[in-house]
Coordinates of C-alpha atoms and ligand atoms in Angstrom, one line a residue:
Chain O
M1 CA 0.2 -0.3 0.0
S2 CA 2.4 2.8 -1.3
G3 CA 1.1 6.2 -0.6
A4 CA 3.5 7.4 -3.2
S5 CA 1.3 9.3 -6.0
P6 CA 3.5 9.8 -9.3
Q7 CA 1.6 12.9 -10.4
A8 CA 2.7 14.6 -7.2
A9 CA 6.2 14.5 -8.1
G10 CA 5.7 17.1 -10.9
G11 CA 5.1 20.1 -8.3
G12 CA 7.0 23.1 -8.5
A13 CA 9.4 24.0 -5.1
L14 CA 7.1 25.1 -2.3
L15 CA 9.8 25.3 0.4
E16 CA 13.8 25.1 0.1
V17 CA 15.9 24.6 2.7
A18 CA 19.6 25.3 1.4
G19 CA 22.9 25.0 4.0
L20 CA 20.6 25.5 7.2
R21 CA 22.1 25.8 10.4
V22 CA 21.1 26.3 13.9
R23 CA 22.7 26.5 17.0
Y24 CA 21.6 26.2 20.6
G25 CA 24.0 28.2 22.7
V26 CA 27.6 26.7 21.5
I27 CA 26.1 23.5 20.2
E28 CA 25.3 23.6 16.9
A29 CA 22.2 21.2 16.1
L30 CA 21.8 21.6 12.4
H31 CA 25.2 21.7 10.1
G32 CA 24.0 22.9 6.8
V33 CA 20.5 21.3 5.8
D34 CA 19.5 21.1 2.3
L35 CA 16.0 20.0 1.9
V36 CA 13.1 20.8 -0.6
V37 CA 9.4 20.1 -0.5
R38 CA 7.4 20.4 -3.7
R39 CA 3.8 21.3 -4.1
G40 CA 1.8 18.2 -3.4
E41 CA 4.2 16.0 -1.8
I42 CA 4.5 14.3 1.4
V43 CA 8.2 14.4 2.5
T44 CA 9.1 12.6 5.3
V45 CA 12.6 13.1 7.5
I46 CA 13.4 10.3 9.7
G47 CA 16.3 10.1 11.9
A48 CA 17.6 9.1 15.5
N49 CA 16.7 10.8 18.6
G50 CA 18.7 14.0 18.7
A51 CA 19.4 14.1 15.3
G52 CA 17.7 17.4 14.6
K53 CA 14.2 16.6 13.3
T54 CA 12.4 18.9 15.5
T55 CA 15.0 21.9 15.2
L56 CA 14.4 21.6 11.5
L57 CA 10.8 22.2 11.9
K58 CA 11.1 24.8 14.4
A59 CA 13.4 26.7 12.2
I60 CA 11.0 26.5 9.3
S61 CA 8.3 28.1 11.4
G62 CA 10.6 30.9 13.2
L63 CA 10.7 29.1 16.5
V64 CA 14.3 29.1 16.6
P65 CA 16.6 31.1 14.7
A66 CA 18.9 30.0 11.9
A67 CA 22.3 30.7 12.3
G68 CA 23.1 30.5 8.7
G69 CA 21.7 29.5 5.4
S70 CA 17.9 30.0 4.1
I71 CA 14.2 28.8 4.3
R72 CA 12.6 29.8 1.2
H73 CA 9.0 29.6 1.1
H74 CA 7.1 30.2 -2.2
G75 CA 3.4 31.0 -1.3
E76 CA 0.7 32.5 -2.7
Q77 CA 2.1 35.9 -1.7
G78 CA 5.0 35.2 -3.5
T79 CA 8.4 34.0 -2.1
A80 CA 9.8 34.8 1.1
E81 CA 12.6 34.1 3.3
L82 CA 11.2 32.5 6.4
G83 CA 14.0 33.5 8.7
R84 CA 13.2 36.9 8.5
L85 CA 9.8 36.4 9.6
R86 CA 8.0 36.0 13.1
P87 CA 6.0 32.7 13.8
H88 CA 2.7 34.2 13.2
E89 CA 3.7 36.0 10.2
I90 CA 5.0 32.3 9.0
V91 CA 1.8 31.0 9.9
A92 CA 0.0 33.5 8.0
R93 CA 1.9 32.7 5.1
G94 CA 0.1 29.3 5.0
V95 CA 2.3 27.1 7.2
G96 CA 0.9 25.2 9.8
H97 CA 2.9 23.2 12.3
A98 CA 1.5 20.4 14.6
P99 CA 4.8 20.6 17.2
E100 CA 6.1 17.6 18.8
G101 CA 4.3 16.6 22.3
R102 CA 0.9 18.0 21.1
R103 CA 1.1 21.4 22.5
I104 CA -2.5 21.7 23.0
F105 CA -3.9 24.6 25.3
Q106 CA -4.9 22.2 28.2
N107 CA -6.4 25.4 29.7
L108 CA -8.7 25.6 27.1
T109 CA -11.7 23.7 25.6
V110 CA -11.5 21.6 22.3
R111 CA -13.7 24.0 20.8
E112 CA -11.3 26.9 21.8
N113 CA -8.5 24.9 20.7
L114 CA -9.7 24.0 17.4
G115 CA -10.9 28.1 17.2
L116 CA -7.4 29.0 17.8
G117 CA -6.1 26.8 14.9
A118 CA -8.5 29.3 12.6
Y119 CA -7.2 32.6 14.6
L120 CA -6.1 34.5 11.5
R121 CA -9.1 33.5 9.2
R122 CA -12.3 36.1 8.9
D123 CA -14.6 33.7 6.9
R124 CA -16.8 32.9 9.6
A125 CA -19.0 30.6 7.2
A126 CA -16.1 29.0 5.4
I127 CA -14.5 28.2 9.2
E128 CA -17.6 26.6 10.5
S129 CA -18.0 24.4 7.2
E130 CA -14.2 23.5 7.8
L131 CA -14.9 22.5 11.2
A132 CA -17.6 20.2 10.5
E133 CA -15.3 18.4 7.6
I134 CA -12.7 18.0 10.0
L135 CA -14.7 16.5 12.8
T136 CA -16.0 14.0 10.4
L137 CA -12.0 13.2 10.2
F138 CA -11.6 13.1 14.0
P139 CA -15.0 12.1 15.0
R140 CA -14.2 11.3 18.7
L141 CA -13.3 15.4 19.0
Q142 CA -16.8 16.1 18.2
E143 CA -17.9 14.1 21.1
R144 CA -15.3 15.9 23.4
F145 CA -16.3 19.5 21.7
A146 CA -16.9 21.8 24.8
Q147 CA -14.5 19.3 27.4
N148 CA -11.4 20.9 28.7
A149 CA -8.5 19.8 26.7
G150 CA -6.5 18.9 29.4
T151 CA -8.8 15.9 30.3
L152 CA -8.2 14.3 26.9
S153 CA -6.4 10.8 26.5
G154 CA -3.2 11.2 24.8
G155 CA -4.2 10.0 21.4
E156 CA -7.2 12.4 21.5
Q157 CA -4.7 15.1 22.2
Q158 CA -3.0 14.1 19.3
M159 CA -6.1 13.7 17.0
L160 CA -6.8 17.8 18.6
A161 CA -3.0 18.8 17.9
M162 CA -3.8 17.8 14.2
A163 CA -6.9 19.0 13.8
R164 CA -6.1 22.4 15.3
A165 CA -3.2 22.8 12.7
L166 CA -5.7 22.1 10.0
M167 CA -7.8 24.6 11.0
S168 CA -5.4 27.6 9.5
R169 CA -6.0 25.9 6.2
P170 CA -2.5 25.3 5.8
S171 CA -0.8 24.9 2.4
L172 CA 1.9 23.2 4.0
L173 CA 1.8 21.3 7.4
L174 CA 4.8 20.4 9.4
L175 CA 4.1 17.2 11.6
D176 CA 6.3 16.3 14.3
E177 CA 6.1 12.8 15.4
P178 CA 2.2 12.6 14.9
S179 CA 2.1 8.7 15.9
L180 CA 4.6 9.1 18.9
G181 CA 2.9 7.0 21.9
L182 CA -0.1 5.8 20.5
A183 CA -1.6 2.5 20.3
P184 CA -0.9 0.7 16.8
K185 CA -4.7 1.1 16.1
L186 CA -4.3 4.7 16.0
V187 CA -1.2 4.7 14.7
R188 CA -2.7 3.4 11.4
A189 CA -5.8 6.1 11.6
I190 CA -3.5 8.8 11.9
F191 CA -1.6 7.6 8.9
G192 CA -4.9 7.5 7.1
V193 CA -5.7 11.0 8.0
I194 CA -2.2 12.0 6.9
R195 CA -3.1 10.7 3.4
T196 CA -6.6 12.2 3.2
I197 CA -5.0 15.6 4.2
R198 CA -2.7 15.5 1.4
S199 CA -5.5 14.2 -0.8
R200 CA -7.2 17.9 -0.2
G201 CA -4.5 19.7 -1.5
T202 CA -2.1 20.2 1.4
T203 CA 1.6 19.4 1.3
L204 CA 3.1 17.5 4.1
L205 CA 6.7 17.4 5.9
L206 CA 6.4 14.9 8.2
V207 CA 9.0 14.2 11.1
E208 CA 8.6 10.3 12.3
Q209 CA 10.2 7.8 14.4
N210 CA 8.3 5.0 12.8
A211 CA 10.3 4.9 9.8
R212 CA 8.6 2.1 8.0
L213 CA 5.0 3.9 7.8
A214 CA 6.5 7.3 7.3
L215 CA 8.5 5.9 4.2
E216 CA 4.9 3.8 3.2
A217 CA 3.2 7.3 3.0
A218 CA 5.8 9.3 1.8
D219 CA 6.8 10.3 -1.7
R220 CA 10.2 11.5 -0.8
A221 CA 12.2 11.0 2.2
Y222 CA 15.2 12.6 3.9
V223 CA 17.5 10.6 6.4
L224 CA 19.0 13.3 9.2
E225 CA 22.2 12.0 11.1
T226 CA 23.4 14.3 14.0
G227 CA 22.4 17.5 12.2
S228 CA 23.4 16.7 8.6
V229 CA 21.2 14.8 5.9
A230 CA 23.0 11.7 5.3
L231 CA 20.7 10.3 2.6
S232 CA 17.8 11.5 0.3
G233 CA 15.6 9.9 -2.5
T234 CA 12.2 8.7 -3.4
A235 CA 10.6 7.1 -0.3
S236 CA 10.7 3.4 -1.9
E237 CA 14.4 4.2 -3.1
L238 CA 15.0 4.7 0.7
A239 CA 13.0 1.8 1.8
S240 CA 14.9 -0.4 -0.3
D241 CA 18.4 1.0 1.2
P242 CA 20.2 -1.6 2.8
R243 CA 21.7 0.7 5.3
V244 CA 17.9 2.3 6.1
Q245 CA 16.7 -0.9 6.4
R246 CA 19.5 -2.3 9.1
V247 CA 19.5 1.1 10.9
Y248 CA 15.7 2.5 10.6
L249 CA 13.5 -0.4 9.7
G250 CA 15.3 -3.1 11.5
G251 CA 13.5 -4.0 14.8
D252 CA 10.6 -1.8 13.5
A253 CA 7.1 -3.3 13.1
Chain Q
M1 CA -24.5 43.5 63.9
N2 CA -25.2 46.5 62.5
E3 CA -21.8 47.4 63.2
F4 CA -20.4 44.2 61.5
L5 CA -22.3 44.7 58.4
Q6 CA -20.9 48.7 58.2
Q7 CA -17.2 47.1 58.3
V8 CA -18.2 44.4 55.9
V9 CA -19.5 47.1 53.5
N10 CA -16.6 49.7 54.3
G11 CA -14.3 46.4 53.6
I12 CA -16.0 45.5 50.0
A13 CA -15.6 49.2 48.7
W14 CA -11.7 49.1 49.6
G15 CA -11.3 45.7 48.7
S16 CA -12.6 46.4 45.0
L17 CA -9.6 48.8 44.6
Y18 CA -7.1 46.2 45.7
A19 CA -9.0 43.9 42.9
L20 CA -8.7 46.4 40.2
I21 CA -4.8 46.8 41.0
A22 CA -4.3 42.9 41.8
L23 CA -5.3 42.1 38.2
G24 CA -2.6 43.8 36.6
Y25 CA -0.2 41.8 38.6
T26 CA -1.6 38.6 37.8
M27 CA -2.2 39.4 34.4
V28 CA 1.2 40.4 33.7
Y29 CA 2.4 37.2 35.7
G30 CA 0.0 35.2 33.4
V31 CA 1.7 36.3 29.9
L32 CA 5.3 36.7 31.2
R33 CA 6.0 35.1 34.4
L34 CA 7.1 38.4 35.7
I35 CA 6.2 40.4 38.7
N36 CA 5.6 43.8 37.6
F37 CA 6.9 46.0 40.7
A38 CA 6.1 48.9 39.1
H39 CA 2.6 48.2 38.7
G40 CA 1.5 50.1 42.4
D41 CA 3.4 53.5 40.9
V42 CA 1.3 53.4 37.9
Y43 CA -1.8 53.4 40.2
M44 CA -0.3 56.2 41.6
I45 CA 0.3 58.1 38.5
G46 CA -3.3 57.6 37.6
A47 CA -4.7 59.4 40.6
M48 CA -2.2 62.0 39.7
V49 CA -3.3 62.5 35.8
A50 CA -7.2 62.9 37.4
Y51 CA -5.9 65.7 40.1
Y52 CA -4.1 67.6 37.4
A53 CA -6.7 67.2 34.8
A54 CA -9.2 68.5 36.9
R55 CA -7.1 71.5 38.2
A56 CA -6.4 72.5 34.7
L57 CA -10.1 71.3 33.6
L58 CA -12.6 72.2 36.1
A59 CA -13.9 75.4 37.3
P60 CA -13.8 74.9 41.4
G61 CA -17.3 73.7 42.4
T62 CA -18.2 72.2 38.8
A63 CA -17.4 68.9 39.8
S64 CA -20.1 66.5 38.4
A65 CA -20.6 62.7 37.3
P66 CA -20.1 63.4 34.3
A67 CA -16.5 65.2 35.2
F68 CA -15.7 62.3 36.9
F69 CA -16.6 59.8 34.3
A70 CA -14.3 61.8 31.8
L71 CA -11.6 62.2 34.5
L72 CA -11.8 58.5 34.8
A73 CA -11.4 57.6 31.0
L74 CA -8.8 60.2 30.8
S75 CA -6.7 58.8 33.6
M76 CA -7.2 55.2 32.4
A77 CA -6.0 56.1 29.0
A78 CA -3.0 57.8 30.4
C79 CA -2.3 54.9 32.2
G80 CA -2.7 52.2 29.6
L81 CA -0.3 54.3 27.6
L82 CA 2.1 54.3 30.5
G83 CA 1.7 50.6 30.6
F84 CA 2.4 50.3 27.2
L85 CA 5.8 52.4 27.2
I86 CA 6.8 50.5 30.5
E87 CA 6.8 47.3 28.7
R88 CA 8.2 48.3 25.3
L89 CA 10.8 50.4 26.9
A90 CA 12.0 48.3 29.8
Y91 CA 10.9 44.8 29.7
R92 CA 10.8 43.9 25.9
P93 CA 14.4 44.5 25.1
L94 CA 14.8 41.8 28.1
R95 CA 12.3 39.1 26.6
R96 CA 15.2 36.6 26.2
S97 CA 17.2 37.4 29.2
P98 CA 17.2 35.5 32.3
K99 CA 14.1 36.1 34.6
F100 CA 16.4 38.1 37.2
T101 CA 17.6 40.6 34.8
A102 CA 13.6 41.5 34.3
L103 CA 12.8 41.3 37.8
I104 CA 15.6 43.9 38.9
T105 CA 14.3 46.1 36.0
A106 CA 10.7 45.9 37.5
I107 CA 12.5 47.5 40.8
G108 CA 14.3 50.0 38.6
V109 CA 11.1 50.9 37.0
S110 CA 9.1 51.4 40.0
L111 CA 12.0 53.7 41.7
L112 CA 12.0 55.8 38.7
L113 CA 8.3 56.3 38.9
E114 CA 8.4 56.7 42.5
N115 CA 11.4 59.6 42.6
G116 CA 10.3 60.9 39.5
G117 CA 7.1 61.1 40.6
Q118 CA 8.6 63.1 43.6
L119 CA 10.6 65.4 41.5
F120 CA 7.4 66.2 39.2
F121 CA 4.6 66.5 41.7
G122 CA 6.7 67.2 44.7
P123 CA 6.9 65.3 47.4
D124 CA 3.9 66.9 49.9
P125 CA 0.4 65.4 49.5
K126 CA -2.3 67.1 47.2
F127 CA -5.7 67.0 47.9
F128 CA -7.8 65.6 45.6
P129 CA -10.9 67.8 44.6
Q130 CA -14.1 66.8 45.3
L131 CA -15.9 65.5 42.3
I132 CA -18.7 63.7 43.9
E133 CA -20.2 65.1 47.0
S134 CA -20.6 62.5 49.4
R135 CA -24.3 61.6 50.1
E136 CA -25.8 58.7 52.6
I137 CA -28.3 56.7 50.7
S138 CA -29.5 54.4 53.1
P139 CA -31.5 56.1 55.6
G140 CA -32.9 54.0 58.3
S141 CA -31.4 51.0 57.9
G142 CA -28.8 51.4 60.4
I143 CA -25.6 51.2 58.3
V144 CA -24.2 53.9 56.4
I145 CA -23.7 53.7 52.6
T146 CA -22.8 56.5 50.7
N147 CA -23.0 57.3 47.0
V148 CA -19.5 57.3 46.9
Q149 CA -18.9 53.9 47.9
L150 CA -21.5 52.5 45.5
L151 CA -19.9 54.4 42.9
I152 CA -16.6 52.9 43.6
L153 CA -18.1 49.5 43.8
G154 CA -20.3 50.1 41.0
V155 CA -17.2 51.1 38.5
S156 CA -14.9 48.4 39.7
L157 CA -17.5 45.6 39.4
T158 CA -18.4 47.0 36.1
L159 CA -14.4 47.1 35.0
M160 CA -13.9 43.6 36.6
L161 CA -17.1 42.2 34.7
G162 CA -15.8 44.1 31.6
L163 CA -12.2 42.2 31.8
Q164 CA -13.8 38.8 32.8
F165 CA -15.8 38.8 29.5
L166 CA -13.3 40.1 27.4
V167 CA -10.7 37.3 28.4
F168 CA -13.0 34.3 28.8
R169 CA -15.8 35.2 26.2
T170 CA -13.8 36.8 23.1
R171 CA -11.2 35.7 20.4
V172 CA -8.7 38.1 22.0
G173 CA -9.4 36.9 25.2
T174 CA -8.9 33.2 24.0
A175 CA -6.1 34.3 22.5
L176 CA -4.6 35.9 25.7
R177 CA -5.1 32.5 27.6
A178 CA -3.4 30.7 24.9
V179 CA -0.1 32.9 25.3
S180 CA -0.4 32.4 29.0
Y181 CA -0.3 28.6 28.3
S182 CA 2.5 28.6 26.0
A183 CA 3.6 31.7 24.1
E184 CA 5.5 29.4 21.7
T185 CA 2.6 27.5 20.5
A186 CA 0.3 30.6 20.6
S187 CA 2.6 31.8 18.1
L188 CA 1.7 28.9 16.1
M189 CA -1.6 29.7 15.8
G190 CA -0.5 32.7 13.9
I191 CA -1.3 34.9 17.4
D192 CA 1.4 37.8 17.6
V193 CA 2.7 37.5 21.0
D194 CA 4.2 40.5 21.5
R195 CA 1.0 42.4 20.9
M196 CA -0.9 40.4 23.6
I197 CA 1.8 41.1 25.9
S198 CA 1.3 45.0 25.1
L199 CA -2.6 44.6 25.4
T200 CA -2.1 42.6 28.7
F201 CA 0.1 45.8 30.0
V202 CA -2.6 48.3 28.8
L203 CA -5.6 46.3 30.4
G204 CA -3.7 46.2 33.8
S205 CA -2.6 49.6 34.0
M206 CA -6.2 51.1 32.7
L207 CA -7.3 49.2 35.6
A208 CA -4.7 50.4 38.0
G209 CA -5.5 54.0 36.8
A210 CA -9.2 53.2 37.3
A211 CA -8.3 52.6 41.2
G212 CA -5.9 55.4 41.6
V213 CA -9.0 57.8 40.5
L214 CA -11.5 56.0 42.9
V215 CA -9.2 56.1 45.4
G216 CA -9.4 59.9 45.2
L217 CA -12.7 59.6 46.0
S218 CA -12.8 58.1 49.1
N219 CA -9.2 58.8 50.3
P220 CA -8.3 62.4 48.8
K221 CA -4.9 62.6 50.0
I222 CA -2.5 62.0 47.6
E223 CA 1.5 61.3 47.1
P224 CA 4.1 60.1 44.8
L225 CA 4.6 57.4 47.2
M226 CA 1.0 56.4 47.7
G227 CA 1.0 53.4 45.4
I228 CA 4.0 51.4 47.3
M229 CA 1.5 50.1 50.2
P230 CA -1.4 49.5 48.0
G231 CA 0.5 47.8 45.3
L232 CA 2.2 45.4 47.7
K233 CA -1.1 44.5 49.2
A234 CA -2.8 44.3 45.6
F235 CA 0.3 41.8 44.9
V236 CA -0.4 39.7 48.1
A237 CA -3.8 39.8 46.9
A238 CA -2.9 38.4 43.6
V239 CA -0.6 35.7 45.2
V240 CA -3.3 34.9 47.7
G241 CA -5.8 34.3 44.9
G242 CA -3.7 32.3 42.8
I243 CA -1.2 34.1 40.6
G244 CA -2.2 34.2 36.9
N245 CA -5.5 33.6 38.0
I246 CA -8.1 36.2 37.3
P247 CA -11.3 35.3 39.1
G248 CA -8.4 34.8 42.2
A249 CA -7.4 38.1 41.9
M250 CA -10.7 39.7 42.5
A251 CA -11.5 37.2 45.3
G252 CA -7.9 38.1 46.8
G253 CA -8.2 41.9 46.6
L254 CA -11.7 41.7 48.1
L255 CA -10.3 39.6 50.9
M256 CA -7.6 42.3 51.6
G257 CA -9.9 45.1 51.8
L258 CA -12.3 42.8 54.1
S259 CA -9.4 42.0 56.7
E260 CA -8.2 45.2 56.7
V261 CA -11.0 47.0 57.5
L262 CA -12.2 44.4 60.3
V263 CA -8.9 44.4 61.9
V264 CA -8.9 48.2 62.0
G265 CA -12.4 48.3 63.4
Y266 CA -12.1 45.0 66.0
V267 CA -8.5 44.9 66.9
S268 CA -6.2 47.7 66.6
S269 CA -5.3 50.3 63.2
T270 CA -1.6 49.2 64.0
Y271 CA -1.8 45.8 62.4
R272 CA -3.7 47.5 59.2
D273 CA -1.0 46.5 57.3
A274 CA 0.5 43.4 59.1
I275 CA -2.9 41.6 58.2
A276 CA -2.0 41.4 54.6
F277 CA 1.2 39.4 55.4
V278 CA -0.6 37.1 58.1
I279 CA -3.0 36.0 55.5
L280 CA -0.3 35.8 52.6
I281 CA 1.6 33.5 54.8
V282 CA -1.4 31.3 56.3
V283 CA -2.5 30.9 52.5
L284 CA 0.9 29.9 51.3
L285 CA 1.6 27.4 54.2
V286 CA -1.9 25.7 53.5
R287 CA -2.5 26.3 49.8
P288 CA 1.0 27.2 48.1
S289 CA -0.7 27.8 44.6
G290 CA -3.2 30.2 46.2
L291 CA -6.7 30.0 46.8
F292 CA -8.0 29.7 42.9
G293 CA -4.9 28.4 41.6
T294 CA -4.1 25.1 40.3
S295 CA -0.6 23.6 40.5
L296 CA 2.2 26.1 39.0
E297 CA 4.2 23.2 37.4
E298 CA 1.3 22.9 34.9
K299 CA 2.7 26.1 33.4
V300 CA 6.2 25.3 32.5
Ligands
ATP1 N1 16.3 24.1 23.2 C1 17.7 23.3 23.3 N2 18.7 23.8 24.1 C2 19.8 23.2 23.6 N3 20.0 22.1 23.1 C3 18.7 21.8 22.4 C4 17.6 21.9 22.5 N4 16.9 21.4 21.8 C5 17.3 20.5 21.0 N5 18.6 20.6 21.5 C6 19.6 19.5 21.0 O1 19.8 19.7 19.7 C7 19.9 18.2 19.1 C8 18.8 18.3 17.9 O2 17.4 18.1 18.9 P1 16.1 17.9 18.2 O3 15.3 17.8 19.1 O4 15.9 18.4 17.2 O5 16.2 16.4 17.9 P2 15.1 15.1 17.3 O6 15.8 14.6 16.3 O7 13.9 16.1 17.3 O8 15.0 14.1 18.5 P3 13.9 13.2 18.9 O9 13.5 12.3 17.9 O10 14.4 12.9 20.3 O11 12.7 14.2 19.3 C9 19.9 17.5 20.2 O12 21.6 17.1 20.7 C10 19.4 18.2 21.5 O13 20.0 17.8 22.6
MG2 MG1 11.9 15.7 17.9

């Protein structure tokens, strides 16, 4: 069940990361990363703990400053260097980010969390119909709608985090380990939703520990090792690469 | 019994002023985890702005309710601007510095306003013009409630309900609560976090400014250091209510006012200021996160 769709590969570049360096104090976490995401693709970044996957996504959405290199986004409003923008301006360009660890607002209700996802949108009617559509993807959230988000289970929180990110109707969605800590059945469901999101026209940059499922769903993939891109190619190429199989697909079921 | 009720009435009117000031402490703490020590001095500026505006604009003896509301609005606007500038000039440049640096700066801003106040306004007390003539409006009930007390209570309650509505029922309020939970995640929703922080300072300072005008109605003697003790007590009120918690700050403020008036009435005016700290110590021992507070760990 390969999610790779050949027609997607033809899209123009939506995001171009070149020579990206990020430092935390004296420690450099990314040493010049190059990565391209084309319109309509699912691109996955896999790598061990501490490889710099989260740092890469945070740099793209402006949460950590780049110490070098460039992050160019070709959006509807033209091309911009994301390194010069603040996080809320990057969201306004259509880049959504469901961060690692879900980060839902536990002091707010499910409804308020979803409403904040659409914070920058003014078209009420469109927001309402979007909400209804998203709730069909995540029926559990419908049942929990008025409830405080802090009372949700881990899986429900993950769904809320994805649903909230979708509410901004992003053209590019960054997902940081959406399957982390979920039961196998829910993991399958989340990957199903990822495919649905793409089929609705959203481009995805997916960071995952579950390399097997990520490579199944993605068109192309990058392997990040200690802050540098070690391998890249189409997802099926990488899935059959002996080194990827040994290191990332070995004990992975 | 009547005397007790009388004290309660006085205590609630007095406490609503502490509550107004306490809200500013708690809101700023909510979004920045910073104790804005200059907040009590903003309240002093509120009183001073109304005093000078009344002198400049009102002919003696022309005081009236419309004049009072105009001065209230003017003071609130001036204090809102002051709060905006304090955040912009003193705290924002330190956003990425250690918390301790911002705390020291807060003390510095407070000293600046107090000493600047003594320089500009002069150290001696001024007497707030009588904007509203005090009248008893509860004849025959055995307790004295004045129109001024009622006005203080009415204005503070209206402002507090307005804030409550803004924070808990509007889009901007939801954004404020999101920033208070996690500024980083809020920015991923497209919320301009800096703007929300500015708004917090403006709103909190406006409430302090309102308290400064209201206090002039009942305690007309105003001077540049008048913000220190009420500021401290309002801070205690915010901590007692659970710092970061808006209903908590209101409840804490009322508790401060009531306990202070009751201690003066039934024990001794010597302990007038001490009671706030007794309550603080007891609450911190029994419920360290404050009366309305949830655990502080949740925030980090
Ligand atoms: N705020 C921080 N301060 C200092 N170092 C950090 C910080 N965040 C991450 N690092 C370091 O940067 C490196 C990359 O971390 P990052 O979180 O990007 O890895 P990751 O690939 O997402 O790992 P994981 O799979 O565990 O989520 C690690 O060595 C980490 O210790
Ligand atoms: Mg990570």
